[in-house]
Short mmCIF file of C-alpha atoms and ligand atoms in Angstrom, two decimals:
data_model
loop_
_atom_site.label_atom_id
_atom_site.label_comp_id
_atom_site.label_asym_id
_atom_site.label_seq_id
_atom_site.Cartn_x
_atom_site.Cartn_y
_atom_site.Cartn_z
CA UNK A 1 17.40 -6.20 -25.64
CA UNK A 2 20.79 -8.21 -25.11
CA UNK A 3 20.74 -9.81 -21.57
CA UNK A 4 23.53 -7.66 -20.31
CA UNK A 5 20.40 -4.92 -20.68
CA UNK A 6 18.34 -7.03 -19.05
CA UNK A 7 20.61 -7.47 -16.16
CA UNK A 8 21.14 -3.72 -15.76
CA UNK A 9 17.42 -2.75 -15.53
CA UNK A 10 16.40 -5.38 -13.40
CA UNK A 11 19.04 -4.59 -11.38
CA UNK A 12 18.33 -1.16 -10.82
CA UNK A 13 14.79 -1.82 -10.30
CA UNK A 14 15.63 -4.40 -7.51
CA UNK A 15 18.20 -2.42 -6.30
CA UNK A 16 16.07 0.71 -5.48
CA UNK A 17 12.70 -0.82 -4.84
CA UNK A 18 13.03 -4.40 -3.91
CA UNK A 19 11.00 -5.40 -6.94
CA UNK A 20 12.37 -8.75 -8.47
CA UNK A 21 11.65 -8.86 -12.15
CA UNK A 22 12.51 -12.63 -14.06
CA UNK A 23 14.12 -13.51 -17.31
CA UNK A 24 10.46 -14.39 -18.39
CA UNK A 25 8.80 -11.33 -18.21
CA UNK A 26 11.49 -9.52 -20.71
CA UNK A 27 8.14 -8.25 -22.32
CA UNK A 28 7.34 -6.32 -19.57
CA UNK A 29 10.25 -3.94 -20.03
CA UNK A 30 9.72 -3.50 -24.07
CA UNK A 31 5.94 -2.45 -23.57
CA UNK A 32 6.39 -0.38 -20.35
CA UNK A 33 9.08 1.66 -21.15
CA UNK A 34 8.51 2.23 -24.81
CA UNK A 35 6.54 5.68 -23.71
CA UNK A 36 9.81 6.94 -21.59
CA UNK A 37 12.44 5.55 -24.80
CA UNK A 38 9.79 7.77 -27.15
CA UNK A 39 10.26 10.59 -24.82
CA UNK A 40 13.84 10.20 -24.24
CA UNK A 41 14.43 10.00 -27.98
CA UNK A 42 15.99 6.56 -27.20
CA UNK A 43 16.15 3.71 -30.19
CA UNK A 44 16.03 0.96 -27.65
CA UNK A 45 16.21 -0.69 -24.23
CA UNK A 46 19.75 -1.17 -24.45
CA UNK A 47 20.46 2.83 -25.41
CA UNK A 48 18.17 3.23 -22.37
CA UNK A 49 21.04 0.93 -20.13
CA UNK A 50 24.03 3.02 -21.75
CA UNK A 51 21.95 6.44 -20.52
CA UNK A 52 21.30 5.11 -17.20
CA UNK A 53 25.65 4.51 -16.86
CA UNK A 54 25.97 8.04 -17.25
CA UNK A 55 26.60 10.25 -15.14
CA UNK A 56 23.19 12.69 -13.63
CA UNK A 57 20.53 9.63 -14.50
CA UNK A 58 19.21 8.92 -11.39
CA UNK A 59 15.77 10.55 -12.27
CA UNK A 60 15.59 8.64 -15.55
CA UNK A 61 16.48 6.09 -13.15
CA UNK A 62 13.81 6.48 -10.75
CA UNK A 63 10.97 7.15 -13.39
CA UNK A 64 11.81 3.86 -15.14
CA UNK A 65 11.43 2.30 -11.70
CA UNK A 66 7.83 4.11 -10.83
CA UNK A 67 7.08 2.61 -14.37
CA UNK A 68 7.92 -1.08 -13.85
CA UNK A 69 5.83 -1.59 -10.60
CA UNK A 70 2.88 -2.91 -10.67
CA UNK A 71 -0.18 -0.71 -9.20
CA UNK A 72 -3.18 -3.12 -9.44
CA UNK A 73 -5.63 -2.51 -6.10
CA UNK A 74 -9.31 -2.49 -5.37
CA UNK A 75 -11.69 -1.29 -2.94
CA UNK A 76 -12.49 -4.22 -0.12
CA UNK A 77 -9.43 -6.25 -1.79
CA UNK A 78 -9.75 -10.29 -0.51
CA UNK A 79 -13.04 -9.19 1.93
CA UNK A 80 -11.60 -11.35 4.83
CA UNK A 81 -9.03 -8.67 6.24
CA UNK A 82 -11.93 -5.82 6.13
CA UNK A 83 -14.24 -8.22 8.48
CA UNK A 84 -11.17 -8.45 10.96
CA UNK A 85 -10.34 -4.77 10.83
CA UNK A 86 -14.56 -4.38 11.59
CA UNK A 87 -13.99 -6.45 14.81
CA UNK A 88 -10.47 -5.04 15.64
CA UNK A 89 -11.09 -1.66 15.48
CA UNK A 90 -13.63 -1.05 18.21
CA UNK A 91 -11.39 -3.24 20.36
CA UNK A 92 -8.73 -0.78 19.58
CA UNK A 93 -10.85 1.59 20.63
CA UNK A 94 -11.77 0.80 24.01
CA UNK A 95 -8.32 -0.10 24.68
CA UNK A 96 -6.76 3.38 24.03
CA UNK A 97 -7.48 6.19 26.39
CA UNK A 98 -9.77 9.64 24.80
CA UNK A 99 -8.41 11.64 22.41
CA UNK A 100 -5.94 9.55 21.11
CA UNK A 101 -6.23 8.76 17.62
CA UNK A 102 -5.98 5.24 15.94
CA UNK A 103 -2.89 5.16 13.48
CA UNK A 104 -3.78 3.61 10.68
CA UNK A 105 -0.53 2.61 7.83
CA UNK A 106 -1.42 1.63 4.06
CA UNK A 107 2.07 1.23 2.90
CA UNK A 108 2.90 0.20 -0.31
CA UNK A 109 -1.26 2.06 -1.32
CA UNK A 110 -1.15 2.76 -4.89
CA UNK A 111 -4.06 4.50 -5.91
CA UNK A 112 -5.60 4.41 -2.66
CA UNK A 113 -8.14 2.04 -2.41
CA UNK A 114 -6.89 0.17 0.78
CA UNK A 115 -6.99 3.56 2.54
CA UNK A 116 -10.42 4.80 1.47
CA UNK A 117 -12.02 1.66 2.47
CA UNK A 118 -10.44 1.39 5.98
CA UNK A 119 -11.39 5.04 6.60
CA UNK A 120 -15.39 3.98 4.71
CA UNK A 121 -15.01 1.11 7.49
CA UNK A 122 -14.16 3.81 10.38
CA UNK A 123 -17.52 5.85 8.87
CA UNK A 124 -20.09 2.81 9.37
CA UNK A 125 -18.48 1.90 13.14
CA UNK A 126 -18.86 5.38 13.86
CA UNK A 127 -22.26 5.14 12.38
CA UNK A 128 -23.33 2.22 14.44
CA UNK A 129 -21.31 3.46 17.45
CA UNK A 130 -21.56 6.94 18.85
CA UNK A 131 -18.30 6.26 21.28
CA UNK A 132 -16.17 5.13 17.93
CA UNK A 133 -17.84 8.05 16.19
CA UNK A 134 -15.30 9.98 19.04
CA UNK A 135 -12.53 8.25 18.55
CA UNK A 136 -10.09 10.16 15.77
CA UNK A 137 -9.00 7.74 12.97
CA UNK A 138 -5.46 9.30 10.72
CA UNK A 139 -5.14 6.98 7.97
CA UNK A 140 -1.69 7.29 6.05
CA UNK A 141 -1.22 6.14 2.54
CA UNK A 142 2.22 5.95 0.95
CA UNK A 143 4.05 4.10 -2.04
CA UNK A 144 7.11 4.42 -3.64
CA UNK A 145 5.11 5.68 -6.88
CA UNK A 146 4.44 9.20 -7.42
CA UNK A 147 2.08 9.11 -10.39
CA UNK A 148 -0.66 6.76 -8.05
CA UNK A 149 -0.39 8.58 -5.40
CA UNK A 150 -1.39 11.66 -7.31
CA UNK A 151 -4.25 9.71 -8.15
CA UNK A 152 -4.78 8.63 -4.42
CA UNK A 153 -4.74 12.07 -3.54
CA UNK A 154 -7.31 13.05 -6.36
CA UNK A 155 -10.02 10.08 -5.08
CA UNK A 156 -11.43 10.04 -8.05
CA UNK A 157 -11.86 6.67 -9.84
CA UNK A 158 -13.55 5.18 -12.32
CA UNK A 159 -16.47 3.20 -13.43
CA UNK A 160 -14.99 0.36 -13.79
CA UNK A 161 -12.78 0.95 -10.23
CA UNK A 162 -15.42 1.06 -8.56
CA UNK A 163 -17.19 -1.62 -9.76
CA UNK A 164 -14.98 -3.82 -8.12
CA UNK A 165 -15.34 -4.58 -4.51
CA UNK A 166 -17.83 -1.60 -3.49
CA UNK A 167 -21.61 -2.61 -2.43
CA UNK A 168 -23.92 0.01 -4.61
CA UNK A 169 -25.05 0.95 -1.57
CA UNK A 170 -21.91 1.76 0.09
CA UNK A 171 -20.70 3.55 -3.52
CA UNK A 172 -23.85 5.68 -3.48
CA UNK A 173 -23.50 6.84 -0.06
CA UNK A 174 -19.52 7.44 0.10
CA UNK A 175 -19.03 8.93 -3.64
CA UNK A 176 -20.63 11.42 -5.81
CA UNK A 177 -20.74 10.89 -9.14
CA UNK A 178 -18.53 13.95 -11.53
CA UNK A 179 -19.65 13.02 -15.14
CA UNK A 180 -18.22 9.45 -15.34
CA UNK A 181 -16.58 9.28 -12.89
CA UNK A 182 -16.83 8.58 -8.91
CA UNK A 183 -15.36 11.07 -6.61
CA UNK A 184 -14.81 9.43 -2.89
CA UNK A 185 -16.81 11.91 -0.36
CA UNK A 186 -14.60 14.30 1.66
CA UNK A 187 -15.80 13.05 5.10
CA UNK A 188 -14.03 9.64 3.95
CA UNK A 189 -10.85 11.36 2.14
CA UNK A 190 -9.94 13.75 5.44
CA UNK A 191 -8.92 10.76 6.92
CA UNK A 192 -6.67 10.12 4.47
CA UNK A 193 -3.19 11.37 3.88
CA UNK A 194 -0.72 10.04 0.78
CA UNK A 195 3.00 10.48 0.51
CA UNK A 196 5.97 9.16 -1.17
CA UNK A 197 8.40 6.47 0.61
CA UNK A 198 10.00 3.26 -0.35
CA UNK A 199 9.96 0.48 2.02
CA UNK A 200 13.30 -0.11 1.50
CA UNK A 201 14.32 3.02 3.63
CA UNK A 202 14.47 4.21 7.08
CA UNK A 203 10.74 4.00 8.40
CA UNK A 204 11.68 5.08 11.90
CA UNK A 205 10.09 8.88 11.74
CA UNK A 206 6.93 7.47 10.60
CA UNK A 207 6.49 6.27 14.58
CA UNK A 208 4.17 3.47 15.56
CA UNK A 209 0.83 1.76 13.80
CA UNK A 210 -2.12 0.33 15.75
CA UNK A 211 -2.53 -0.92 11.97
CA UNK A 212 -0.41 -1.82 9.11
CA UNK A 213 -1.84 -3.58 6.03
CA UNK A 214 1.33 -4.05 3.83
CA UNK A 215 -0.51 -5.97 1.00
CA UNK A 216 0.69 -7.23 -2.51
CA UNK A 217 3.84 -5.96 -2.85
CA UNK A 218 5.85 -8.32 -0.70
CA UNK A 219 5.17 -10.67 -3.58
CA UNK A 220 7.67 -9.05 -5.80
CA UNK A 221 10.66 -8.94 -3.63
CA UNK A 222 13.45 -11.79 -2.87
CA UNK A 223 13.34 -13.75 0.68
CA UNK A 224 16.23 -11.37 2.18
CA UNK A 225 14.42 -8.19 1.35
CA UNK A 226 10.81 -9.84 2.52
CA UNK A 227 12.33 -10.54 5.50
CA UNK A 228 13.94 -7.31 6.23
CA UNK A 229 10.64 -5.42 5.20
CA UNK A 230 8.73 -7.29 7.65
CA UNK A 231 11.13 -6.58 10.58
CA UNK A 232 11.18 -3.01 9.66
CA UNK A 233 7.60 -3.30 9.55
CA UNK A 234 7.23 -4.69 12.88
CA UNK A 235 9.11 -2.18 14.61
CA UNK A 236 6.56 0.44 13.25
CA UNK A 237 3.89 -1.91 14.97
CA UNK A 238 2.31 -0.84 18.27
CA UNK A 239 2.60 -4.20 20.88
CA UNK A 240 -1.47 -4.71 20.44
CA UNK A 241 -1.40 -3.63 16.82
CA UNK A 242 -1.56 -6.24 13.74
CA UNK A 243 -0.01 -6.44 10.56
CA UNK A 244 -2.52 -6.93 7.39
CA UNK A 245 -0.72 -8.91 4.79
CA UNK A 246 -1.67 -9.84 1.40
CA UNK A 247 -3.82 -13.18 0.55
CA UNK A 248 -0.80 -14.67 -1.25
CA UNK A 249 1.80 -13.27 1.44
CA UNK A 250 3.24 -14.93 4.70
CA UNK A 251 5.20 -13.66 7.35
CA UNK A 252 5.99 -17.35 8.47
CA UNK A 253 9.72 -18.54 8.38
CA UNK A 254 10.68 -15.00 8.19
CA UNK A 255 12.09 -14.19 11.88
CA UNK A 256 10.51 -14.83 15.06
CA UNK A 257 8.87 -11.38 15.71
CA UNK A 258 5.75 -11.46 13.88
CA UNK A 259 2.97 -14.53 14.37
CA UNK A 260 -0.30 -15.08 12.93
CA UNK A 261 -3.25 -13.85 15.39
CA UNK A 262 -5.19 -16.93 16.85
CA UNK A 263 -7.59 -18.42 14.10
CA UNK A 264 -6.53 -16.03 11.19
CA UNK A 265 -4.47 -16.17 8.19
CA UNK A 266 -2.62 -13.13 6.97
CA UNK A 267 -3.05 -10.77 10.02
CA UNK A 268 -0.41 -10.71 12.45
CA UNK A 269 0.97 -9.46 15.59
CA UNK A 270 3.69 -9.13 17.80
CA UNK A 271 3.58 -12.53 19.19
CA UNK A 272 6.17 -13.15 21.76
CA UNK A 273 7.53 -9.82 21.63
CA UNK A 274 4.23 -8.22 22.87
CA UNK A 275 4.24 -10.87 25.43
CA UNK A 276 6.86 -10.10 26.66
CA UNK A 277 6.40 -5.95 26.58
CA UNK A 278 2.96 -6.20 28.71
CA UNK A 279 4.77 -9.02 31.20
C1 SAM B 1 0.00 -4.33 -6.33
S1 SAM B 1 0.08 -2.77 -5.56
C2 SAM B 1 -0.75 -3.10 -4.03
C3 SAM B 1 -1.77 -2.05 -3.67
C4 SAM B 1 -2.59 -2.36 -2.41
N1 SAM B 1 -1.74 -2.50 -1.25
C5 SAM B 1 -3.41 -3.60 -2.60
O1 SAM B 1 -3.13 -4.64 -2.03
O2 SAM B 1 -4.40 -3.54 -3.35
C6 SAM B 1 1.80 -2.71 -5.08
C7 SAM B 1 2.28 -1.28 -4.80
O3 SAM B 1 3.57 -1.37 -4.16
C8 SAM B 1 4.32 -0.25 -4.56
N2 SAM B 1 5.73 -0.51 -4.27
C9 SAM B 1 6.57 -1.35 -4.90
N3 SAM B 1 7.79 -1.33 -4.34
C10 SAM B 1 7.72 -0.45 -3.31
C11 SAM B 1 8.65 0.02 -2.34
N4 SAM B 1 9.91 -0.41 -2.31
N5 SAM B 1 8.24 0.94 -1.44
C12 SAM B 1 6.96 1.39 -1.45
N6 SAM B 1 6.03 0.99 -2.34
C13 SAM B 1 6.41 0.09 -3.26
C14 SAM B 1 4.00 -0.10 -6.03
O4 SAM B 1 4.28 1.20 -6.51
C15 SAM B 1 2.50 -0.46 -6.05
O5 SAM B 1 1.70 0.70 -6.02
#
């Protein structure tokens, strides 16, 4: 691949998903897009870069996009935010009036497992708390990716999936088992709803969050785009809601609107703006 390639493909990538893709990680392309170049009947990355200048390629486009993001995810991914969301949510709760459900954002959810283990979360407070049990709990999943969110929608992962992050106990209660297979229960999936957007676009219809966890794909975009992610983010926040963020992710130093909750790394909230909205 010349670098003129390089430039081009990285360049469309960033341009319609954010995603920032160095000069180092040139291997990437070659052994993620060698399936669409068999497809396409395409010798090489750079006859992939001549298709993509003409005219009517903005699917081949978009497909070699979905195919350079990166989907990794687990069930109770980093622990810590889980055990805030178990304290948060029941003060949610009893500060909302009956009847009005708790919104609940994965964006950016890949195959799901952020969503399925809030809504496995919403099951045991229910469990241990007949008034939560009340309380309606809409969980929304969406990525940018269509093939992972087919699988989100499916809730059917594997051994080795599940393996990571989910307590037996908690695997043999909320899954059934289909051959190898674990299949997350439907009481836990109709919380659950996965669709396609990219954070880059207008987020306004979505309305307001009491929760957004926004994790691990900050990481792969540039300061500007961070920071205009996280604003758009914040105006999808409710003024008592938080903001989950990845362990490797800050919203620190980008704009004043968002600030860490007291004692807590990675969950945020309003800060001065909420202050300022209850005054
Ligand atoms: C590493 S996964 C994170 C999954 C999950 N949030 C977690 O922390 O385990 C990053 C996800 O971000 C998605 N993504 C990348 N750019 C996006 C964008 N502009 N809009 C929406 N989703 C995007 C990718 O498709 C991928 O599924």
């Amino acid at each position: 691949m010349t670098p003129a390639t390089f430039t081009v493909l990285t360049g469309i990538v960033k341009q319609r998903s954010g995603g920032v893709i160095n000069p180092d990680q040139g291997y990437m392309l070659e052994t993620r897009l060698a399936p669409l170049l068999k497809r396409e009947g395409l010798p090489s990355l750079d006859a992939l870069a001549a298709r993509l200048a003409a005219p009517r390629s903005d699917t081949l486009a978009q497909e070699m996009t979905e195919l350079l993001t990166t989907n990794e995810s687990s069930f109770f991914r980093d622990g810590r935010p889980f055990e805030h969301l178990r304290g948060f949510l029941p003060a949610l709760h009893r500060a909302r009036p009956p009847g009005m459900p708790l919104r609940i954002w994965s964006a950016a959810c890949s195959t799901g497992q952020d969503a399925y283990s809030i809504s496995i979360l919403a099951s045991e407070l229910g469990e241990a708390d007949p008034g939560f049990a009340t309380r309606r709990v809409e969980i929304l999943g969406t990525d940018i990716c269509g093939a992972v969110l087919e699988r989100a929608r499916a809730g059917l992962f594997t051994q080795f999936e599940v393996q990571r992050g989910l307590p037996i106990r908690t695997l043999l209660k909320r899954f059934t088992q289909e051959e190898t297979r674990w299949r997350i229960r439907p009481e836990i999936a109709a919380r659950c709803r996965f669709e396609r957007l990219n954070l880059l676009g207008d987020l306004r219809a979505l309305g307001r969050f009491d929760v957004i966890f926004c994790r691990n794909v900050l990481i792969y975009f540039d300061v500007p785009t961070k920071a205009r992610v996280l604003d758009a983010l914040a105006d999808r926040l409710q003024p008592d809601g938080a903001l989950y963020l990845g362990a490797a992710e800050t919203a620190l130093g980008m704009g004043a609107r968002l600030a860490p909750l007291p004692g807590e790394r990675g969950v945020y909230g309003l800060g001065m703006e909420a202050e300022r909205l209850r005054a």
